[in-house]
Amino acid sequence: MELSGLVHALRAEGPRAGEQPPLRAVPPAEQILPRIGLLVSEGAAPEVVRDLGALVEAAGCRWLFGGLSPATLGELVAALNGYAAPPKQEQDAAGLPREDRAYAAAAERAAEAGSVFLHLLAKLEAAKTQESLGVPVVGPILSRVMGPIYIFAATHIVERPWTNTKSQSVAQEVLALLVQAVGCGSVAEFLRGKDEDEEGRFAAVMGLLKQELTKDTWKRNPATKHVFSWTLLHITRPWLSHYLERVLPPSLLISDDYQEENKILGVHCLHHIILNVPAADLCQFNRAQVVYHALYNHLYSREAPLIQAVLLCLLDLLPILERAQRQQNQGRPTTPCDEVLQLVLTHMEAEHRLALRRVYARALPAFVQRLGILIVRHLKRLERVILGYLEVCDGPEEEARLGILETLQCTIEHAWPRMPCRLPVLLKALLKMIWDVHTDQGPTPELVKAALLQGATKCLILLDRCSEGQVKVLLEGVYSSCEETRVRECIRKVQENT
């Protein structure tokens, strides 16, 4: 019997009020569904999947689930998930990736497969209330199909090259219905469980992803890394520590790729792990050191987005490493924070690309705060960086200069005994910057100029305090000879500060 004929037969034999549908003329599900699954797995035409959706919609719950084993339905769902998957990452003889039309076709297939999943989940929900089926029948089936259905939804729920508006909408509906079918209130609850003692479905999902997250396979399916990272971000403290051995190796693997996009994605995954796994678990088996060395190697990159992600991640990892060193009584003369800052300052000193200068300057104050008084170990190089960055305008938003002014403020506050001997060069650099900002005729907004002048003024006040009023004395002659109102206002604030 053709699928279309089977659909018509099922509809014709539909149940009357208070009756079970007579199914003698219709082949049983355990005969027809495995054949359909085989057709789908072998690359069936879209018409077959559409007819399958109509079949599931028309069939009664007892026909669909009554004599069907969960394994058979699981194989059908897995075949549909494979049918909707984006094309494998293959290259032609010229080394060029597949054309966009292959991804467009994948989006159409995803919408068709998603429609089948919607009908199937609706039938499972309806079957729970039927006396002849109920939870004892539906539960094992749901346990078998929810992993592949979740992976389908996670593959297509976010805008990707292989999705379109329709496929994303269907994926959102499928995920919402799946979460509802298992009795959960959110995707996070679906994955992790309702409380810490309840086992969620994350282990099952990772079990399906495991074979695609190996060194040789993870790049074949372009969706795998996104499904993994999207899923990982839903697991937080304290649940994530239970799965550390499952999520850390793939995160390191993705971050170690040669493509910048993959490196950044891997670093984001590592950052999430650092924030949501207890320090004791991270330090066990030297895991934190492994992550540190992986991140440290990325600091040699020349890509600003990657450097920004790495620096933010390191700032949360360094306290964990330093606490572990103290507990092990390792009397090292320098800390990992010293190592990172030394390399960062080396790169900053010679850096001419504005994007990287901004990233470095934004992160620098946090490193100074972390080291505290120990920043005196890096004062010579830090001073050269501060002087060089104060001198160069970096565009309308002046992010690098603002970051360096904040760095200078933190440095003065923590290493104030070492500042008086550096007063001449710092005072000259700050006054020059104030004059440059005042005379700037470029597109810099007035609010940015005001922030720069306010930051420079605060630095002058801090320098005056740690030098016992020397700045006020040196600025007296400047104030009396300067006729520019804006510059005089900055100097007046320093002189009036007590």
CSV table of C-alpha atoms in Angstrom, one decimal:
chain,number,residue,atom,x,y,z
A,1,MET,CA,0.0,0.0,0.0
A,2,GLU,CA,1.3,3.5,-0.9
A,3,LEU,CA,1.7,6.0,1.9
A,4,SER,CA,-1.0,8.2,0.5
A,5,GLY,CA,-3.4,5.3,0.4
A,6,LEU,CA,-2.5,4.3,3.9
A,7,VAL,CA,-3.2,7.8,5.1
A,8,HIS,CA,-6.7,7.7,3.5
A,9,ALA,CA,-7.3,4.3,5.0
A,10,LEU,CA,-6.5,5.4,8.4
A,11,ARG,CA,-8.7,8.5,8.1
A,12,ALA,CA,-11.6,6.4,6.7
A,13,GLU,CA,-11.2,3.9,9.6
A,14,GLY,CA,-11.1,6.7,12.2
A,15,PRO,CA,-12.8,6.1,15.5
A,16,ARG,CA,-16.5,6.8,16.0
A,17,ALA,CA,-17.8,8.2,19.2
A,18,GLY,CA,-17.0,5.8,22.0
A,19,GLU,CA,-15.4,3.2,19.7
A,20,GLN,CA,-11.9,2.0,19.0
A,21,PRO,CA,-11.0,2.2,15.3
A,22,PRO,CA,-11.1,-1.1,13.4
A,23,LEU,CA,-7.6,-1.5,12.0
A,24,ARG,CA,-8.0,-4.9,10.2
A,25,ALA,CA,-7.7,-3.3,6.7
A,26,VAL,CA,-4.6,-1.2,7.7
A,27,PRO,CA,-1.1,-2.7,8.0
A,28,PRO,CA,0.2,-2.6,11.5
A,29,ALA,CA,2.6,0.2,12.5
A,30,GLU,CA,5.4,-2.3,13.2
A,31,GLN,CA,5.3,-3.3,9.6
A,32,ILE,CA,5.0,0.0,7.8
A,33,LEU,CA,7.0,2.4,10.0
A,34,PRO,CA,10.4,0.5,9.8
A,35,ARG,CA,10.1,0.5,6.0
A,36,ILE,CA,9.5,4.3,6.0
A,37,GLY,CA,12.4,4.8,8.3
A,38,LEU,CA,14.6,2.8,5.9
A,39,LEU,CA,13.4,5.0,3.0
A,40,VAL,CA,14.2,8.2,5.0
A,41,SER,CA,17.7,7.0,6.1
A,42,GLU,CA,18.5,6.2,2.4
A,43,GLY,CA,17.6,9.7,1.3
A,44,ALA,CA,13.9,9.5,0.5
A,45,ALA,CA,12.2,12.2,-1.5
A,46,PRO,CA,10.5,15.0,0.4
A,47,GLU,CA,7.1,13.6,-0.6
A,48,VAL,CA,7.8,10.5,1.6
A,49,VAL,CA,8.5,12.7,4.7
A,50,ARG,CA,5.4,14.8,4.0
A,51,ASP,CA,3.3,11.7,3.7
A,52,LEU,CA,4.8,10.3,6.9
A,53,GLY,CA,3.7,13.5,8.7
A,54,ALA,CA,0.2,13.1,7.4
A,55,LEU,CA,0.3,9.4,8.4
A,56,VAL,CA,1.3,10.3,12.0
A,57,GLU,CA,-1.4,13.0,12.1
A,58,ALA,CA,-4.1,10.7,10.8
A,59,ALA,CA,-3.2,7.6,12.8
A,60,GLY,CA,-4.8,6.7,16.1
A,61,CYS,CA,-2.6,6.5,19.2
A,62,ARG,CA,-3.4,2.8,19.6
A,63,TRP,CA,-2.3,2.0,16.0
A,64,LEU,CA,0.8,4.1,16.3
A,65,PHE,CA,2.1,3.0,19.7
A,66,GLY,CA,0.1,-0.1,20.7
A,67,GLY,CA,2.4,-2.8,19.1
A,68,LEU,CA,5.4,-0.7,18.3
A,69,SER,CA,8.7,-1.1,20.2
A,70,PRO,CA,10.4,2.0,21.5
A,71,ALA,CA,13.5,1.0,19.6
A,72,THR,CA,11.7,1.0,16.3
A,73,LEU,CA,10.3,4.5,16.8
A,74,GLY,CA,13.7,5.7,18.0
A,75,GLU,CA,15.3,4.5,14.8
A,76,LEU,CA,12.6,6.3,12.8
A,77,VAL,CA,13.2,9.6,14.7
A,78,ALA,CA,17.0,9.2,14.3
A,79,ALA,CA,16.5,8.7,10.6
A,80,LEU,CA,14.4,11.9,10.4
A,81,ASN,CA,17.0,13.8,12.4
A,82,GLY,CA,19.7,12.7,9.9
A,83,TYR,CA,17.4,13.7,7.0
A,84,ALA,CA,17.1,17.2,8.4
A,85,ALA,CA,20.8,17.6,9.3
A,86,PRO,CA,22.9,20.2,7.4
A,87,PRO,CA,25.2,18.8,4.6
A,88,LYS,CA,28.5,17.5,5.7
A,89,GLN,CA,31.5,19.8,5.5
A,90,GLU,CA,33.1,18.7,2.3
A,91,GLN,CA,35.3,20.5,-0.2
A,92,ASP,CA,35.6,20.3,-3.9
A,93,ALA,CA,38.8,20.0,-5.9
A,94,ALA,CA,39.5,23.7,-5.6
A,95,GLY,CA,39.1,23.6,-1.8
A,96,LEU,CA,35.9,25.6,-1.8
A,97,PRO,CA,33.0,24.8,0.6
A,98,ARG,CA,29.6,23.6,-0.5
A,99,GLU,CA,27.3,26.1,-2.1
A,100,ASP,CA,24.6,28.0,-0.1
A,101,ARG,CA,21.8,26.2,-2.0
A,102,ALA,CA,22.7,23.0,-0.2
A,103,TYR,CA,22.0,24.8,3.1
A,104,ALA,CA,18.8,26.2,1.8
A,105,ALA,CA,17.6,22.7,0.9
A,106,ALA,CA,18.6,21.5,4.4
A,107,ALA,CA,16.3,24.2,5.9
A,108,GLU,CA,13.4,23.0,3.8
A,109,ARG,CA,14.0,19.4,4.9
A,110,ALA,CA,14.2,20.5,8.5
A,111,ALA,CA,10.8,22.2,8.3
A,112,GLU,CA,9.3,19.0,6.9
A,113,ALA,CA,10.9,16.7,9.6
A,114,GLY,CA,10.0,19.2,12.3
A,115,SER,CA,6.3,18.9,11.2
A,116,VAL,CA,6.5,15.1,11.7
A,117,PHE,CA,8.0,15.6,15.2
A,118,LEU,CA,5.2,18.0,16.1
A,119,HIS,CA,2.6,15.5,15.2
A,120,LEU,CA,4.4,12.7,17.0
A,121,LEU,CA,4.8,14.6,20.2
A,122,ALA,CA,1.2,15.6,20.1
A,123,LYS,CA,0.2,11.9,19.7
A,124,LEU,CA,2.4,11.0,22.6
A,125,GLU,CA,0.8,13.6,24.8
A,126,ALA,CA,-2.6,12.4,23.8
A,127,ALA,CA,-1.7,8.7,24.4
A,128,LYS,CA,-0.9,9.4,28.1
A,129,THR,CA,-4.6,9.8,28.8
A,130,GLN,CA,-5.7,6.7,27.0
A,131,GLU,CA,-6.5,3.8,29.3
A,132,SER,CA,-5.0,1.2,27.0
A,133,LEU,CA,-1.7,3.1,26.6
A,134,GLY,CA,-0.9,5.6,29.3
A,135,VAL,CA,2.4,6.5,30.8
A,136,PRO,CA,3.7,2.9,31.0
A,137,VAL,CA,3.7,2.8,27.2
A,138,VAL,CA,4.5,6.4,26.4
A,139,GLY,CA,7.4,6.8,28.9
A,140,PRO,CA,9.8,4.3,27.3
A,141,ILE,CA,9.0,5.7,23.8
A,142,LEU,CA,9.6,9.2,25.0
A,143,SER,CA,12.9,8.3,26.6
A,144,ARG,CA,14.0,6.7,23.3
A,145,VAL,CA,13.0,9.6,21.0
A,146,MET,CA,13.7,12.7,23.1
A,147,GLY,CA,17.5,12.8,22.5
A,148,PRO,CA,17.3,12.9,18.7
A,149,ILE,CA,14.4,15.3,18.8
A,150,TYR,CA,16.3,17.6,21.1
A,151,ILE,CA,19.4,17.6,18.8
A,152,PHE,CA,17.1,18.4,15.9
A,153,ALA,CA,15.7,21.4,17.7
A,154,ALA,CA,19.0,22.6,18.9
A,155,THR,CA,20.4,22.3,15.4
A,156,HIS,CA,17.8,24.6,13.8
A,157,ILE,CA,16.5,26.8,16.6
A,158,VAL,CA,19.1,29.6,16.1
A,159,GLU,CA,19.8,31.5,12.9
A,160,ARG,CA,22.5,29.5,11.0
A,161,PRO,CA,23.5,29.2,7.4
A,162,TRP,CA,21.3,26.0,7.2
A,163,THR,CA,18.2,27.5,8.7
A,164,ASN,CA,15.5,29.8,7.6
A,165,THR,CA,12.5,31.5,9.3
A,166,LYS,CA,10.3,28.5,8.9
A,167,SER,CA,12.7,25.9,10.1
A,168,GLN,CA,13.6,28.0,13.2
A,169,SER,CA,10.0,28.5,14.0
A,170,VAL,CA,9.3,24.8,13.7
A,171,ALA,CA,12.3,23.9,15.8
A,172,GLN,CA,11.1,26.3,18.6
A,173,GLU,CA,7.7,24.6,18.6
A,174,VAL,CA,9.3,21.2,18.7
A,175,LEU,CA,11.5,22.1,21.6
A,176,ALA,CA,8.6,23.7,23.5
A,177,LEU,CA,6.4,20.6,23.0
A,178,LEU,CA,9.3,18.2,23.9
A,179,VAL,CA,9.9,20.1,27.2
A,180,GLN,CA,6.2,20.0,28.0
A,181,ALA,CA,5.9,16.3,27.1
A,182,VAL,CA,8.5,15.3,29.7
A,183,GLY,CA,6.9,17.5,32.4
A,184,CYS,CA,9.6,20.3,32.6
A,185,GLY,CA,9.2,24.0,32.7
A,186,SER,CA,12.3,25.0,30.7
A,187,VAL,CA,15.1,23.8,28.5
A,188,ALA,CA,17.5,24.0,31.4
A,189,GLU,CA,15.2,21.9,33.6
A,190,PHE,CA,14.8,19.4,30.8
A,191,LEU,CA,18.6,19.0,30.5
A,192,ARG,CA,19.7,19.1,34.2
A,193,GLY,CA,16.6,17.8,36.0
A,194,LYS,CA,14.3,19.7,38.4
A,195,ASP,CA,16.7,19.5,41.4
A,196,GLU,CA,20.3,18.4,42.0
A,197,ASP,CA,19.3,14.8,42.9
A,198,GLU,CA,17.3,14.2,39.8
A,199,GLU,CA,19.2,13.1,36.7
A,200,GLY,CA,18.3,15.2,33.7
A,201,ARG,CA,18.7,14.4,30.0
A,202,PHE,CA,22.0,16.1,29.4
A,203,ALA,CA,23.9,12.8,29.8
A,204,ALA,CA,21.7,11.2,27.1
A,205,VAL,CA,22.2,14.2,24.7
A,206,MET,CA,26.0,14.1,25.3
A,207,GLY,CA,25.9,10.4,24.6
A,208,LEU,CA,24.5,11.0,21.2
A,209,LEU,CA,26.9,13.9,20.5
A,210,LYS,CA,29.9,12.0,21.8
A,211,GLN,CA,30.6,10.1,18.5
A,212,GLU,CA,30.5,13.4,16.6
A,213,LEU,CA,32.8,15.3,19.0
A,214,THR,CA,36.0,13.4,18.4
A,215,LYS,CA,39.1,14.8,16.9
A,216,ASP,CA,38.4,13.3,13.5
A,217,THR,CA,34.6,13.9,13.3
A,218,TRP,CA,33.6,17.1,15.0
A,219,LYS,CA,34.1,19.3,11.9
A,220,ARG,CA,32.2,17.1,9.5
A,221,ASN,CA,28.8,18.2,10.8
A,222,PRO,CA,28.8,22.0,10.9
A,223,ALA,CA,26.0,22.0,13.5
A,224,THR,CA,27.7,19.8,16.1
A,225,LYS,CA,29.8,22.5,17.8
A,226,HIS,CA,26.8,24.8,18.0
A,227,VAL,CA,24.5,22.2,19.4
A,228,PHE,CA,27.2,21.3,22.0
A,229,SER,CA,27.8,25.0,23.0
A,230,TRP,CA,24.1,25.9,23.0
A,231,THR,CA,23.4,22.9,25.2
A,232,LEU,CA,26.3,23.5,27.5
A,233,LEU,CA,25.2,27.1,28.3
A,234,HIS,CA,22.0,25.8,29.8
A,235,ILE,CA,23.8,23.7,32.4
A,236,THR,CA,24.9,25.9,35.4
A,237,ARG,CA,26.2,25.4,38.9
A,238,PRO,CA,25.9,23.0,40.7
A,239,TRP,CA,24.8,20.6,38.0
A,240,LEU,CA,27.7,21.2,35.5
A,241,SER,CA,30.3,19.7,37.9
A,242,HIS,CA,28.7,16.3,37.4
A,243,TYR,CA,29.4,16.4,33.7
A,244,LEU,CA,32.9,18.0,33.7
A,245,GLU,CA,34.6,15.0,32.2
A,246,ARG,CA,32.1,15.1,29.3
A,247,VAL,CA,32.2,18.8,28.5
A,248,LEU,CA,35.9,19.8,29.1
A,249,PRO,CA,37.6,17.7,26.4
A,250,PRO,CA,35.2,18.9,23.6
A,251,SER,CA,35.6,22.5,24.7
A,252,LEU,CA,39.4,22.2,24.6
A,253,LEU,CA,39.2,20.5,21.2
A,254,ILE,CA,37.1,23.3,19.6
A,255,SER,CA,39.2,26.0,21.1
A,256,ASP,CA,42.4,24.4,19.7
A,257,ASP,CA,41.2,24.7,16.1
A,258,TYR,CA,42.9,26.9,13.5
A,259,GLN,CA,39.8,28.8,12.6
A,260,GLU,CA,39.2,32.0,14.7
A,261,GLU,CA,35.4,31.3,14.9
A,262,ASN,CA,36.0,27.9,16.4
A,263,LYS,CA,38.6,29.2,18.8
A,264,ILE,CA,36.3,31.9,20.1
A,265,LEU,CA,33.4,29.4,20.5
A,266,GLY,CA,35.7,27.0,22.4
A,267,VAL,CA,36.9,29.8,24.7
A,268,HIS,CA,33.3,30.8,25.5
A,269,CYS,CA,32.6,27.1,26.4
A,270,LEU,CA,35.7,27.0,28.6
A,271,HIS,CA,34.7,30.3,30.3
A,272,HIS,CA,31.2,28.9,31.1
A,273,ILE,CA,32.8,25.9,32.6
A,274,ILE,CA,35.2,28.0,34.7
A,275,LEU,CA,32.3,30.1,36.0
A,276,ASN,CA,30.0,27.1,36.8
A,277,VAL,CA,32.3,24.4,38.2
A,278,PRO,CA,33.8,24.5,41.7
A,279,ALA,CA,37.5,25.5,41.9
A,280,ALA,CA,38.3,22.2,43.7
A,281,ASP,CA,36.9,20.2,40.7
A,282,LEU,CA,38.8,22.3,38.2
A,283,CYS,CA,42.1,21.9,40.0
A,284,GLN,CA,41.7,18.2,40.4
A,285,PHE,CA,43.9,16.2,38.0
A,286,ASN,CA,45.5,19.5,36.9
A,287,ARG,CA,42.6,20.5,34.8
A,288,ALA,CA,42.9,24.2,35.5
A,289,GLN,CA,46.5,24.2,34.4
A,290,VAL,CA,45.6,22.5,31.1
A,291,VAL,CA,42.9,25.1,30.5
A,292,TYR,CA,45.4,27.9,31.4
A,293,HIS,CA,48.0,26.7,28.9
A,294,ALA,CA,45.4,26.4,26.2
A,295,LEU,CA,44.2,30.0,26.8
A,296,TYR,CA,47.8,31.4,27.2
A,297,ASN,CA,48.7,30.1,23.8
A,298,HIS,CA,45.9,32.1,22.3
A,299,LEU,CA,47.4,35.4,23.6
A,300,TYR,CA,49.8,35.2,20.6
A,301,SER,CA,46.9,35.7,18.2
A,302,ARG,CA,46.4,38.9,16.3
A,303,GLU,CA,42.6,38.8,16.2
A,304,ALA,CA,40.9,41.2,18.6
A,305,PRO,CA,37.6,39.2,19.2
A,306,LEU,CA,39.7,36.2,20.2
A,307,ILE,CA,42.0,38.2,22.5
A,308,GLN,CA,39.0,39.8,24.2
A,309,ALA,CA,37.4,36.4,24.9
A,310,VAL,CA,40.6,34.9,26.2
A,311,LEU,CA,41.5,37.8,28.5
A,312,LEU,CA,38.0,37.8,30.1
A,313,CYS,CA,38.2,34.0,30.5
A,314,LEU,CA,41.7,34.2,32.1
A,315,LEU,CA,40.6,36.9,34.6
A,316,ASP,CA,38.2,34.4,36.0
A,317,LEU,CA,40.6,31.5,35.9
A,318,LEU,CA,43.6,33.2,37.5
A,319,PRO,CA,42.1,33.4,41.0
A,320,ILE,CA,41.5,29.6,40.9
A,321,LEU,CA,45.1,28.9,39.9
A,322,GLU,CA,46.6,31.2,42.5
A,323,ARG,CA,44.4,29.7,45.2
A,324,ALA,CA,45.6,26.2,44.3
A,325,GLN,CA,49.2,27.4,44.4
A,326,ARG,CA,48.8,28.8,47.9
A,327,GLN,CA,47.1,25.6,49.1
A,328,GLN,CA,50.0,23.6,47.7
A,329,ASN,CA,52.6,25.9,49.3
A,330,GLN,CA,54.3,26.6,46.1
A,331,GLY,CA,56.5,29.6,46.8
A,332,ARG,CA,56.8,30.8,43.2
A,333,PRO,CA,58.2,34.2,42.7
A,334,THR,CA,55.6,35.0,40.0
A,335,THR,CA,52.0,34.0,39.6
A,336,PRO,CA,50.1,33.1,36.4
A,337,CYS,CA,48.7,36.7,36.5
A,338,ASP,CA,52.3,38.0,36.3
A,339,GLU,CA,52.9,35.8,33.3
A,340,VAL,CA,49.8,36.9,31.5
A,341,LEU,CA,50.4,40.6,32.2
A,342,GLN,CA,54.0,40.4,31.2
A,343,LEU,CA,53.0,39.0,27.8
A,344,VAL,CA,50.1,41.4,27.4
A,345,LEU,CA,52.3,44.5,28.1
A,346,THR,CA,54.9,43.2,25.7
A,347,HIS,CA,52.3,43.0,23.0
A,348,MET,CA,50.7,46.3,23.9
A,349,GLU,CA,54.0,48.1,23.6
A,350,ALA,CA,54.5,47.3,20.0
A,351,GLU,CA,50.8,47.1,19.0
A,352,HIS,CA,49.6,49.5,16.3
A,353,ARG,CA,46.2,48.1,15.4
A,354,LEU,CA,43.5,50.1,17.0
A,355,ALA,CA,41.1,47.2,17.5
A,356,LEU,CA,43.7,45.3,19.5
A,357,ARG,CA,44.8,48.4,21.4
A,358,ARG,CA,41.2,48.9,22.6
A,359,VAL,CA,40.9,45.3,23.7
A,360,TYR,CA,44.1,45.3,25.7
A,361,ALA,CA,43.4,48.7,27.3
A,362,ARG,CA,39.9,47.6,28.4
A,363,ALA,CA,41.2,44.5,30.1
A,364,LEU,CA,44.3,46.1,31.7
A,365,PRO,CA,42.7,47.7,34.8
A,366,ALA,CA,41.3,44.3,35.9
A,367,PHE,CA,44.9,42.8,35.8
A,368,VAL,CA,46.2,45.8,37.9
A,369,GLN,CA,43.4,45.2,40.4
A,370,ARG,CA,44.2,41.5,40.6
A,371,LEU,CA,47.9,42.1,41.3
A,372,GLY,CA,47.4,45.0,43.7
A,373,ILE,CA,50.7,46.1,45.2
A,374,LEU,CA,52.5,43.4,43.2
A,375,ILE,CA,52.0,45.6,40.1
A,376,VAL,CA,55.3,47.2,41.1
A,377,ARG,CA,57.0,44.2,39.4
A,378,HIS,CA,55.8,45.5,36.0
A,379,LEU,CA,55.9,49.3,36.6
A,380,LYS,CA,58.7,50.1,34.1
A,381,ARG,CA,57.0,48.4,31.2
A,382,LEU,CA,53.5,49.5,32.3
A,383,GLU,CA,54.7,53.1,32.4
A,384,ARG,CA,55.9,52.9,28.8
A,385,VAL,CA,52.6,51.5,27.7
A,386,ILE,CA,50.6,54.2,29.6
A,387,LEU,CA,52.7,57.0,28.1
A,388,GLY,CA,52.4,55.6,24.6
A,389,TYR,CA,48.6,55.0,24.8
A,390,LEU,CA,47.9,58.4,26.3
A,391,GLU,CA,49.6,60.0,23.3
A,392,VAL,CA,47.5,58.4,20.5
A,393,CYS,CA,43.9,59.2,19.7
A,394,ASP,CA,42.1,56.0,18.9
A,395,GLY,CA,38.9,57.2,17.3
A,396,PRO,CA,35.6,58.8,18.3
A,397,GLU,CA,34.9,56.6,21.3
A,398,GLU,CA,38.5,56.8,22.7
A,399,GLU,CA,38.2,53.4,24.3
A,400,ALA,CA,42.0,52.8,24.5
A,401,ARG,CA,42.7,56.2,26.2
A,402,LEU,CA,39.8,55.7,28.6
A,403,GLY,CA,41.0,52.3,29.5
A,404,ILE,CA,44.6,53.5,30.0
A,405,LEU,CA,43.4,56.4,32.3
A,406,GLU,CA,41.5,53.8,34.4
A,407,THR,CA,44.7,51.7,34.5
A,408,LEU,CA,46.7,54.6,35.6
A,409,GLN,CA,44.3,55.4,38.4
A,410,CYS,CA,44.4,51.8,39.7
A,411,THR,CA,48.2,51.8,39.4
A,412,ILE,CA,48.5,55.0,41.5
A,413,GLU,CA,46.1,53.7,44.1
A,414,HIS,CA,48.0,50.4,44.6
A,415,ALA,CA,51.6,51.4,44.0
A,416,TRP,CA,51.5,55.0,45.3
A,417,PRO,CA,54.9,54.9,47.1
A,418,ARG,CA,56.5,54.4,43.6
A,419,MET,CA,54.7,57.3,42.0
A,420,PRO,CA,56.6,60.5,43.1
A,421,CYS,CA,59.7,59.5,41.2
A,422,ARG,CA,57.6,59.1,38.0
A,423,LEU,CA,55.7,62.4,38.6
A,424,PRO,CA,57.5,64.5,35.9
A,425,VAL,CA,56.8,62.1,33.0
A,426,LEU,CA,53.3,61.3,34.0
A,427,LEU,CA,52.4,64.9,34.7
A,428,LYS,CA,53.7,65.9,31.2
A,429,ALA,CA,51.8,63.1,29.5
A,430,LEU,CA,48.5,64.0,31.2
A,431,LEU,CA,48.8,67.7,30.5
A,432,LYS,CA,49.6,67.0,26.9
A,433,MET,CA,46.6,64.7,26.6
A,434,ILE,CA,44.3,67.3,28.2
A,435,TRP,CA,45.5,69.9,25.6
A,436,ASP,CA,45.1,67.4,22.7
A,437,VAL,CA,41.5,66.7,23.8
A,438,HIS,CA,40.7,70.3,24.2
A,439,THR,CA,42.0,71.2,20.7
A,440,ASP,CA,40.6,68.1,19.0
A,441,GLN,CA,38.5,69.2,16.0
A,442,GLY,CA,37.6,65.6,15.0
A,443,PRO,CA,34.3,63.7,15.4
A,444,THR,CA,34.9,62.8,19.1
A,445,PRO,CA,31.6,63.4,20.9
A,446,GLU,CA,31.6,66.0,23.7
A,447,LEU,CA,30.6,63.3,26.3
A,448,VAL,CA,33.7,61.3,25.4
A,449,LYS,CA,35.9,64.4,25.7
A,450,ALA,CA,34.4,65.2,29.1
A,451,ALA,CA,35.1,61.6,30.2
A,452,LEU,CA,38.7,61.9,29.1
A,453,LEU,CA,39.2,65.2,30.9
A,454,GLN,CA,37.5,63.9,34.0
A,455,GLY,CA,39.8,60.8,34.0
A,456,ALA,CA,42.9,62.8,33.5
A,457,THR,CA,41.9,65.2,36.3
A,458,LYS,CA,41.3,62.3,38.7
A,459,CYS,CA,44.8,60.9,37.8
A,460,LEU,CA,46.3,64.4,38.6
A,461,ILE,CA,44.5,64.5,41.9
A,462,LEU,CA,45.8,61.0,42.9
A,463,LEU,CA,49.3,62.0,41.9
A,464,ASP,CA,49.1,65.1,44.0
A,465,ARG,CA,48.0,63.1,47.0
A,466,CYS,CA,50.8,60.5,46.8
A,467,SER,CA,53.4,63.3,46.2
A,468,GLU,CA,52.3,65.4,49.1
A,469,GLY,CA,51.1,68.4,47.0
A,470,GLN,CA,53.9,68.5,44.5
A,471,VAL,CA,51.4,68.5,41.6
A,472,LYS,CA,49.6,71.7,42.9
A,473,VAL,CA,53.0,73.5,43.1
A,474,LEU,CA,54.0,72.4,39.5
A,475,LEU,CA,50.6,73.4,38.1
A,476,GLU,CA,50.5,77.0,39.6
A,477,GLY,CA,52.6,78.4,36.7
A,478,VAL,CA,50.5,76.5,34.1
A,479,TYR,CA,47.3,77.8,35.5
A,480,SER,CA,48.4,81.4,35.5
A,481,SER,CA,49.7,81.3,32.0
A,482,CYS,CA,46.9,79.3,30.4
A,483,GLU,CA,44.0,81.1,28.8
A,484,GLU,CA,41.9,78.0,27.7
A,485,THR,CA,38.9,77.7,29.9
A,486,ARG,CA,38.6,73.9,29.7
A,487,VAL,CA,42.2,73.3,30.6
A,488,ARG,CA,42.1,75.9,33.4
A,489,GLU,CA,39.0,74.1,34.8
A,490,CYS,CA,40.9,70.8,35.0
A,491,ILE,CA,43.8,72.4,36.8
A,492,ARG,CA,41.5,74.3,39.2
A,493,LYS,CA,39.8,71.0,40.3
A,494,VAL,CA,43.3,69.7,41.2
A,495,GLN,CA,44.3,72.8,43.1
A,496,GLU,CA,41.0,73.0,45.0
A,497,ASN,CA,41.1,69.3,46.0
A,498,THR,CA,42.1,68.7,49.6
